[in-house]
PDB file of C-alpha atoms in Angstrom:
ATOM      1  CA  ASN A   1     -19.649  10.012 -80.480  1.00  0.00           C
ATOM      2  CA  ALA A   2     -22.194  11.850 -82.422  1.00  0.00           C
ATOM      3  CA  GLY A   3     -24.872  10.744 -80.477  1.00  0.00           C
ATOM      4  CA  VAL A   4     -27.861  12.858 -81.861  1.00  0.00           C
ATOM      5  CA  THR A   5     -27.451  15.109 -84.653  1.00  0.00           C
ATOM      6  CA  GLN A   6     -29.907  17.473 -85.783  1.00  0.00           C
ATOM      7  CA  THR A   7     -29.564  19.489 -89.019  1.00  0.00           C
ATOM      8  CA  PRO A   8     -29.870  22.775 -90.180  1.00  0.00           C
ATOM      9  CA  LYS A   9     -29.121  24.819 -86.994  1.00  0.00           C
ATOM     10  CA  PHE A  10     -30.305  28.260 -88.003  1.00  0.00           C
ATOM     11  CA  GLN A  11     -32.970  28.338 -90.772  1.00  0.00           C
ATOM     12  CA  VAL A  12     -35.759  31.443 -91.467  1.00  0.00           C
ATOM     13  CA  LEU A  13     -38.634  30.573 -93.238  1.00  0.00           C
ATOM     14  CA  LYS A  14     -41.120  32.580 -95.262  1.00  0.00           C
ATOM     15  CA  THR A  15     -44.990  31.901 -94.179  1.00  0.00           C
ATOM     16  CA  GLY A  16     -46.500  29.053 -95.511  1.00  0.00           C
ATOM     17  CA  GLN A  17     -42.829  27.690 -96.912  1.00  0.00           C
ATOM     18  CA  SER A  18     -42.466  23.760 -96.116  1.00  0.00           C
ATOM     19  CA  MET A  19     -39.317  22.595 -94.537  1.00  0.00           C
ATOM     20  CA  THR A  20     -37.792  19.119 -92.876  1.00  0.00           C
ATOM     21  CA  LEU A  21     -35.548  19.423 -90.254  1.00  0.00           C
ATOM     22  CA  GLN A  22     -33.500  16.312 -89.854  1.00  0.00           C
ATOM     23  CA  CYS A  23     -32.325  14.305 -86.724  1.00  0.00           C
ATOM     24  CA  ALA A  24     -29.892  11.225 -86.809  1.00  0.00           C
ATOM     25  CA  GLN A  25     -29.227   9.171 -83.474  1.00  0.00           C
ATOM     26  CA  ASP A  26     -26.648   6.667 -83.616  1.00  0.00           C
ATOM     27  CA  MET A  27     -27.062   4.829 -80.296  1.00  0.00           C
ATOM     28  CA  ASN A  28     -29.834   2.319 -81.517  1.00  0.00           C
ATOM     29  CA  HIS A  29     -32.421   4.435 -78.841  1.00  0.00           C
ATOM     30  CA  GLU A  30     -35.949   3.199 -80.194  1.00  0.00           C
ATOM     31  CA  TYR A  31     -37.060   6.368 -78.754  1.00  0.00           C
ATOM     32  CA  MET A  32     -36.870   9.441 -80.025  1.00  0.00           C
ATOM     33  CA  SER A  33     -38.907  12.623 -79.820  1.00  0.00           C
ATOM     34  CA  TRP A  34     -39.268  16.202 -81.215  1.00  0.00           C
ATOM     35  CA  TYR A  35     -39.884  19.258 -78.762  1.00  0.00           C
ATOM     36  CA  ARG A  36     -40.271  23.104 -79.525  1.00  0.00           C
ATOM     37  CA  GLN A  37     -38.688  25.481 -76.708  1.00  0.00           C
ATOM     38  CA  ASP A  38     -40.262  29.000 -76.059  1.00  0.00           C
ATOM     39  CA  PRO A  39     -39.606  31.710 -74.111  1.00  0.00           C
ATOM     40  CA  GLY A  40     -41.158  30.354 -70.084  1.00  0.00           C
ATOM     41  CA  MET A  41     -42.562  27.350 -71.309  1.00  0.00           C
ATOM     42  CA  GLY A  42     -39.917  24.685 -70.865  1.00  0.00           C
ATOM     43  CA  LEU A  43     -39.996  22.304 -73.604  1.00  0.00           C
ATOM     44  CA  ARG A  44     -43.346  20.855 -74.896  1.00  0.00           C
ATOM     45  CA  LEU A  45     -43.693  17.830 -76.680  1.00  0.00           C
ATOM     46  CA  ILE A  46     -44.748  17.705 -80.713  1.00  0.00           C
ATOM     47  CA  HIS A  47     -44.615  14.339 -81.704  1.00  0.00           C
ATOM     48  CA  TYR A  48     -42.567  10.899 -80.526  1.00  0.00           C
ATOM     49  CA  SER A  49     -41.899   7.485 -82.088  1.00  0.00           C
ATOM     50  CA  VAL A  50     -41.137   4.359 -79.832  1.00  0.00           C
ATOM     51  CA  GLY A  51     -39.576   2.378 -82.706  1.00  0.00           C
ATOM     52  CA  ALA A  52     -39.601   2.280 -86.438  1.00  0.00           C
ATOM     53  CA  GLY A  53     -43.050   2.389 -88.327  1.00  0.00           C
ATOM     54  CA  ILE A  54     -44.861   4.105 -84.925  1.00  0.00           C
ATOM     55  CA  THR A  55     -45.540   7.556 -84.730  1.00  0.00           C
ATOM     56  CA  ASP A  56     -47.817   9.319 -82.304  1.00  0.00           C
ATOM     57  CA  GLN A  57     -49.204  12.788 -80.824  1.00  0.00           C
ATOM     58  CA  GLY A  58     -47.225  14.613 -78.311  1.00  0.00           C
ATOM     59  CA  GLU A  59     -48.894  18.038 -76.637  1.00  0.00           C
ATOM     60  CA  VAL A  60     -48.821  20.345 -79.217  1.00  0.00           C
ATOM     61  CA  PRO A  61     -48.412  18.523 -82.826  1.00  0.00           C
ATOM     62  CA  ASN A  62     -50.590  20.862 -85.088  1.00  0.00           C
ATOM     63  CA  GLY A  63     -48.630  22.326 -88.097  1.00  0.00           C
ATOM     64  CA  TYR A  64     -45.949  19.532 -87.596  1.00  0.00           C
ATOM     65  CA  ASN A  65     -45.642  15.687 -89.777  1.00  0.00           C
ATOM     66  CA  VAL A  66     -43.528  13.092 -88.217  1.00  0.00           C
ATOM     67  CA  SER A  67     -42.373   9.942 -89.964  1.00  0.00           C
ATOM     68  CA  ARG A  68     -40.131   7.072 -88.662  1.00  0.00           C
ATOM     69  CA  SER A  69     -38.591   4.702 -91.072  1.00  0.00           C
ATOM     70  CA  THR A  70     -35.290   3.579 -89.859  1.00  0.00           C
ATOM     71  CA  THR A  71     -34.334   3.212 -86.179  1.00  0.00           C
ATOM     72  CA  GLU A  72     -31.773   5.923 -86.847  1.00  0.00           C
ATOM     73  CA  ASP A  73     -33.559   8.736 -88.193  1.00  0.00           C
ATOM     74  CA  PHE A  74     -36.756  10.830 -87.297  1.00  0.00           C
ATOM     75  CA  PRO A  75     -37.628  13.894 -89.585  1.00  0.00           C
ATOM     76  CA  LEU A  76     -39.812  17.022 -88.907  1.00  0.00           C
ATOM     77  CA  ARG A  77     -41.475  18.126 -91.345  1.00  0.00           C
ATOM     78  CA  LEU A  78     -43.455  21.935 -91.513  1.00  0.00           C
ATOM     79  CA  LEU A  79     -45.767  21.702 -94.500  1.00  0.00           C
ATOM     80  CA  SER A  80     -47.004  25.211 -94.071  1.00  0.00           C
ATOM     81  CA  ALA A  81     -44.672  27.497 -91.847  1.00  0.00           C
ATOM     82  CA  ALA A  82     -46.434  29.529 -89.692  1.00  0.00           C
ATOM     83  CA  PRO A  83     -45.148  32.933 -87.506  1.00  0.00           C
ATOM     84  CA  SER A  84     -46.890  30.698 -84.184  1.00  0.00           C
ATOM     85  CA  GLN A  85     -43.759  28.181 -84.875  1.00  0.00           C
ATOM     86  CA  THR A  86     -41.209  30.125 -84.878  1.00  0.00           C
ATOM     87  CA  SER A  87     -39.170  29.118 -81.798  1.00  0.00           C
ATOM     88  CA  VAL A  88     -35.906  26.767 -80.606  1.00  0.00           C
ATOM     89  CA  TYR A  89     -36.792  22.904 -81.829  1.00  0.00           C
ATOM     90  CA  PHE A  90     -35.185  20.111 -80.072  1.00  0.00           C
ATOM     91  CA  CYS A  91     -34.568  16.291 -81.102  1.00  0.00           C
ATOM     92  CA  ALA A  92     -33.995  13.944 -78.564  1.00  0.00           C
ATOM     93  CA  SER A  93     -33.739  10.236 -77.957  1.00  0.00           C
ATOM     94  CA  ARG A  94     -33.859   7.322 -75.132  1.00  0.00           C
ATOM     95  CA  ARG A  95     -32.788   3.800 -74.963  1.00  0.00           C
ATOM     96  CA  GLY A  96     -36.571   2.585 -73.025  1.00  0.00           C
ATOM     97  CA  THR A  97     -39.140   3.581 -70.634  1.00  0.00           C
ATOM     98  CA  GLY A  98     -37.637   1.714 -67.215  1.00  0.00           C
ATOM     99  CA  SER A  99     -36.360   4.180 -64.651  1.00  0.00           C
ATOM    100  CA  GLY A 100     -32.711   2.800 -65.601  1.00  0.00           C
ATOM    101  CA  ASN A 101     -33.804   3.329 -69.592  1.00  0.00           C
ATOM    102  CA  THR A 102     -35.378   7.345 -69.336  1.00  0.00           C
ATOM    103  CA  GLU A 103     -32.105   9.463 -69.576  1.00  0.00           C
ATOM    104  CA  ALA A 104     -33.129  11.545 -72.974  1.00  0.00           C
ATOM    105  CA  PHE A 105     -30.296  12.599 -74.990  1.00  0.00           C
ATOM    106  CA  PHE A 106     -30.534  15.929 -77.084  1.00  0.00           C
ATOM    107  CA  GLY A 107     -29.234  17.205 -80.044  1.00  0.00           C
ATOM    108  CA  GLN A 108     -27.994  21.419 -80.412  1.00  0.00           C
ATOM    109  CA  GLY A 109     -31.235  22.387 -81.372  1.00  0.00           C
ATOM    110  CA  THR A 110     -32.636  23.717 -84.583  1.00  0.00           C
ATOM    111  CA  ARG A 111     -33.499  28.184 -84.108  1.00  0.00           C
ATOM    112  CA  LEU A 112     -36.412  28.208 -86.789  1.00  0.00           C
ATOM    113  CA  THR A 113     -37.889  31.999 -87.312  1.00  0.00           C
ATOM    114  CA  VAL A 114     -40.860  32.405 -89.527  1.00  0.00           C
ATOM    115  CA  VAL A 115     -41.517  35.484 -91.105  1.00  0.00           C
TER     116      VAL A 115
ATOM    117  CA  THR B   1     -52.547  23.303 -68.572  1.00  0.00           C
ATOM    118  CA  GLN B   2     -48.654  21.879 -67.451  1.00  0.00           C
ATOM    119  CA  LEU B   3     -48.319  18.088 -66.150  1.00  0.00           C
ATOM    120  CA  LEU B   4     -45.462  19.589 -64.217  1.00  0.00           C
ATOM    121  CA  GLU B   5     -45.092  23.189 -62.888  1.00  0.00           C
ATOM    122  CA  GLN B   6     -41.808  24.540 -61.754  1.00  0.00           C
ATOM    123  CA  SER B   7     -40.960  27.429 -58.977  1.00  0.00           C
ATOM    124  CA  PRO B   8     -39.818  30.097 -59.291  1.00  0.00           C
ATOM    125  CA  GLN B   9     -39.657  30.440 -63.208  1.00  0.00           C
ATOM    126  CA  PHE B  10     -36.888  33.077 -62.382  1.00  0.00           C
ATOM    127  CA  LEU B  11     -34.074  33.400 -60.351  1.00  0.00           C
ATOM    128  CA  SER B  12     -31.332  36.173 -59.576  1.00  0.00           C
ATOM    129  CA  ILE B  13     -29.000  35.177 -56.722  1.00  0.00           C
ATOM    130  CA  GLN B  14     -25.498  36.235 -55.696  1.00  0.00           C
ATOM    131  CA  GLU B  15     -22.422  33.811 -55.807  1.00  0.00           C
ATOM    132  CA  GLY B  16     -22.670  31.919 -52.302  1.00  0.00           C
ATOM    133  CA  GLU B  17     -26.301  31.800 -51.603  1.00  0.00           C
ATOM    134  CA  ASN B  18     -28.409  28.568 -50.852  1.00  0.00           C
ATOM    135  CA  LEU B  19     -31.436  28.400 -53.084  1.00  0.00           C
ATOM    136  CA  THR B  20     -34.419  25.779 -53.593  1.00  0.00           C
ATOM    137  CA  VAL B  21     -36.127  25.230 -57.090  1.00  0.00           C
ATOM    138  CA  TYR B  22     -39.566  23.162 -57.044  1.00  0.00           C
ATOM    139  CA  CYS B  23     -41.528  20.918 -59.526  1.00  0.00           C
ATOM    140  CA  ASN B  24     -45.087  20.134 -58.750  1.00  0.00           C
ATOM    141  CA  SER B  25     -48.212  18.408 -60.259  1.00  0.00           C
ATOM    142  CA  SER B  26     -50.853  16.420 -59.293  1.00  0.00           C
ATOM    143  CA  SER B  27     -50.165  13.197 -60.468  1.00  0.00           C
ATOM    144  CA  VAL B  28     -47.867  10.174 -59.399  1.00  0.00           C
ATOM    145  CA  PHE B  29     -44.784   9.063 -61.300  1.00  0.00           C
ATOM    146  CA  SER B  30     -42.507   6.143 -61.053  1.00  0.00           C
ATOM    147  CA  SER B  31     -39.378   8.193 -61.337  1.00  0.00           C
ATOM    148  CA  LEU B  32     -38.758  11.644 -62.052  1.00  0.00           C
ATOM    149  CA  GLN B  33     -35.250  13.257 -63.744  1.00  0.00           C
ATOM    150  CA  TRP B  34     -33.740  16.494 -63.447  1.00  0.00           C
ATOM    151  CA  TYR B  35     -32.237  18.237 -66.268  1.00  0.00           C
ATOM    152  CA  ARG B  36     -29.663  21.708 -66.608  1.00  0.00           C
ATOM    153  CA  GLN B  37     -29.628  23.486 -70.170  1.00  0.00           C
ATOM    154  CA  GLU B  38     -27.075  25.844 -70.586  1.00  0.00           C
ATOM    155  CA  PRO B  39     -27.744  28.573 -73.739  1.00  0.00           C
ATOM    156  CA  GLY B  40     -27.638  27.426 -77.286  1.00  0.00           C
ATOM    157  CA  GLU B  41     -27.137  23.723 -75.683  1.00  0.00           C
ATOM    158  CA  GLY B  42     -29.724  20.834 -75.248  1.00  0.00           C
ATOM    159  CA  PRO B  43     -30.758  19.993 -71.742  1.00  0.00           C
ATOM    160  CA  VAL B  44     -28.494  17.461 -69.899  1.00  0.00           C
ATOM    161  CA  LEU B  45     -29.288  14.857 -66.713  1.00  0.00           C
ATOM    162  CA  LEU B  46     -28.440  15.636 -63.048  1.00  0.00           C
ATOM    163  CA  VAL B  47     -29.862  13.223 -61.770  1.00  0.00           C
ATOM    164  CA  THR B  48     -32.803  10.327 -61.858  1.00  0.00           C
ATOM    165  CA  VAL B  49     -34.852   9.586 -58.509  1.00  0.00           C
ATOM    166  CA  VAL B  50     -36.818   6.670 -57.655  1.00  0.00           C
ATOM    167  CA  THR B  51     -38.013   6.151 -54.802  1.00  0.00           C
ATOM    168  CA  GLY B  52     -40.937   8.436 -52.789  1.00  0.00           C
ATOM    169  CA  GLY B  53     -38.926  10.080 -50.332  1.00  0.00           C
ATOM    170  CA  GLU B  54     -35.642   9.668 -52.153  1.00  0.00           C
ATOM    171  CA  VAL B  55     -33.081  12.117 -51.770  1.00  0.00           C
ATOM    172  CA  LYS B  56     -29.201  11.985 -54.101  1.00  0.00           C
ATOM    173  CA  LYS B  57     -26.745  14.656 -54.035  1.00  0.00           C
ATOM    174  CA  LEU B  58     -24.261  15.225 -56.895  1.00  0.00           C
ATOM    175  CA  LYS B  59     -22.064  18.080 -55.070  1.00  0.00           C
ATOM    176  CA  ARG B  60     -23.553  21.116 -53.776  1.00  0.00           C
ATOM    177  CA  LEU B  61     -26.689  19.969 -55.247  1.00  0.00           C
ATOM    178  CA  THR B  62     -29.519  18.106 -53.510  1.00  0.00           C
ATOM    179  CA  PHE B  63     -32.246  16.612 -55.173  1.00  0.00           C
ATOM    180  CA  GLN B  64     -35.502  15.203 -53.600  1.00  0.00           C
ATOM    181  CA  PHE B  65     -38.395  12.756 -54.320  1.00  0.00           C
ATOM    182  CA  GLY B  66     -41.617  13.733 -52.339  1.00  0.00           C
ATOM    183  CA  ASP B  67     -42.750  10.759 -49.928  1.00  0.00           C
ATOM    184  CA  ALA B  68     -46.033  10.395 -52.480  1.00  0.00           C
ATOM    185  CA  ARG B  69     -44.053  10.612 -55.801  1.00  0.00           C
ATOM    186  CA  LYS B  70     -45.683  14.117 -57.035  1.00  0.00           C
ATOM    187  CA  ASP B  71     -42.971  16.529 -56.489  1.00  0.00           C
ATOM    188  CA  SER B  72     -39.555  17.343 -55.986  1.00  0.00           C
ATOM    189  CA  SER B  73     -36.898  19.771 -55.438  1.00  0.00           C
ATOM    190  CA  LEU B  74     -33.411  20.952 -55.745  1.00  0.00           C
ATOM    191  CA  HIS B  75     -31.609  22.593 -53.335  1.00  0.00           C
ATOM    192  CA  ILE B  76     -27.964  24.402 -54.323  1.00  0.00           C
ATOM    193  CA  THR B  77     -25.768  25.039 -51.814  1.00  0.00           C
ATOM    194  CA  ALA B  78     -23.403  28.280 -51.763  1.00  0.00           C
ATOM    195  CA  ALA B  79     -24.359  28.301 -55.833  1.00  0.00           C
ATOM    196  CA  GLN B  80     -21.932  29.614 -58.067  1.00  0.00           C
ATOM    197  CA  PRO B  81     -21.726  31.440 -61.189  1.00  0.00           C
ATOM    198  CA  GLY B  82     -21.159  28.238 -62.923  1.00  0.00           C
ATOM    199  CA  ASP B  83     -24.590  26.757 -61.817  1.00  0.00           C
ATOM    200  CA  THR B  84     -26.132  29.194 -64.188  1.00  0.00           C
ATOM    201  CA  GLY B  85     -28.941  27.641 -66.350  1.00  0.00           C
ATOM    202  CA  LEU B  86     -32.063  26.792 -67.238  1.00  0.00           C
ATOM    203  CA  TYR B  87     -33.403  23.709 -64.642  1.00  0.00           C
ATOM    204  CA  LEU B  88     -35.762  21.218 -65.905  1.00  0.00           C
ATOM    205  CA  CYS B  89     -37.753  18.701 -64.516  1.00  0.00           C
ATOM    206  CA  ALA B  90     -38.881  15.605 -66.638  1.00  0.00           C
ATOM    207  CA  VAL B  91     -41.417  12.265 -66.162  1.00  0.00           C
ATOM    208  CA  THR B  92     -42.681   9.692 -68.453  1.00  0.00           C
ATOM    209  CA  SER B  93     -46.332  10.627 -68.880  1.00  0.00           C
ATOM    210  CA  GLY B  94     -48.566   7.315 -69.811  1.00  0.00           C
ATOM    211  CA  THR B  95     -46.119   4.591 -71.525  1.00  0.00           C
ATOM    212  CA  TYR B  96     -44.136   6.339 -73.899  1.00  0.00           C
ATOM    213  CA  LYS B  97     -44.746  10.223 -73.488  1.00  0.00           C
ATOM    214  CA  TYR B  98     -41.749  12.517 -72.199  1.00  0.00           C
ATOM    215  CA  ILE B  99     -42.876  15.261 -70.289  1.00  0.00           C
ATOM    216  CA  PHE B 100     -40.862  18.165 -69.446  1.00  0.00           C
ATOM    217  CA  GLY B 101     -41.485  21.104 -66.467  1.00  0.00           C
ATOM    218  CA  THR B 102     -41.944  24.990 -67.160  1.00  0.00           C
ATOM    219  CA  GLY B 103     -38.359  25.026 -66.086  1.00  0.00           C
ATOM    220  CA  THR B 104     -36.566  27.754 -63.783  1.00  0.00           C
ATOM    221  CA  ARG B 105     -34.381  29.851 -65.323  1.00  0.00           C
ATOM    222  CA  LEU B 106     -31.440  30.507 -62.872  1.00  0.00           C
ATOM    223  CA  LYS B 107     -29.143  33.119 -63.050  1.00  0.00           C
ATOM    224  CA  VAL B 108     -25.973  33.441 -60.304  1.00  0.00           C
ATOM    225  CA  LEU B 109     -24.149  36.701 -60.021  1.00  0.00           C
ATOM    226  CA  ALA B 110     -20.585  36.403 -59.143  1.00  0.00           C
TER     227      ALA B 110
END
């Protein structure tokens, strides 16, 4: 069981470069989200999707784009990387929103450094 | 402003001690989840609480949902080094947003 797979695990970017963080899940979950984790800040929601073709902004969306063309994939794009985007990024998926469906399954994270 | 405030932010205790961490909000939630995250890994679900006043036990961990469903606590009895990690609470905000608290980083010393 693969669950949620994120690639790459580590990445170093120069300021101004662009890149895409990949996320794929094989659990047929409708809900997918991207979070960033900084020291002392817990997990902050960047963007989320409630199904293919439907995305919305979270708490800290600036500087990031997403799209959801299939149920399985939810890539996160950084168009012009900035040092403030240095963080650990987690992708998560959930089956639904009811109390029996809220468990979030996470990938192992992508550690991004922007220099 | 964080929707979910957790306290304390950091906690370092000796093996065998008891501890309680808190998750507080001014909003009412239909359910609340607790996760534990170990270094280099994503968070893993520990428990979901749904009913105001509900108490759930998971071995040495006791979770309580506040009567008004605005807050929750996690109590660990006789902490062990294996309990070391980042403890996060999480709720659904609005219809779809899934929000995490600020986290409590626990270190249990042998």
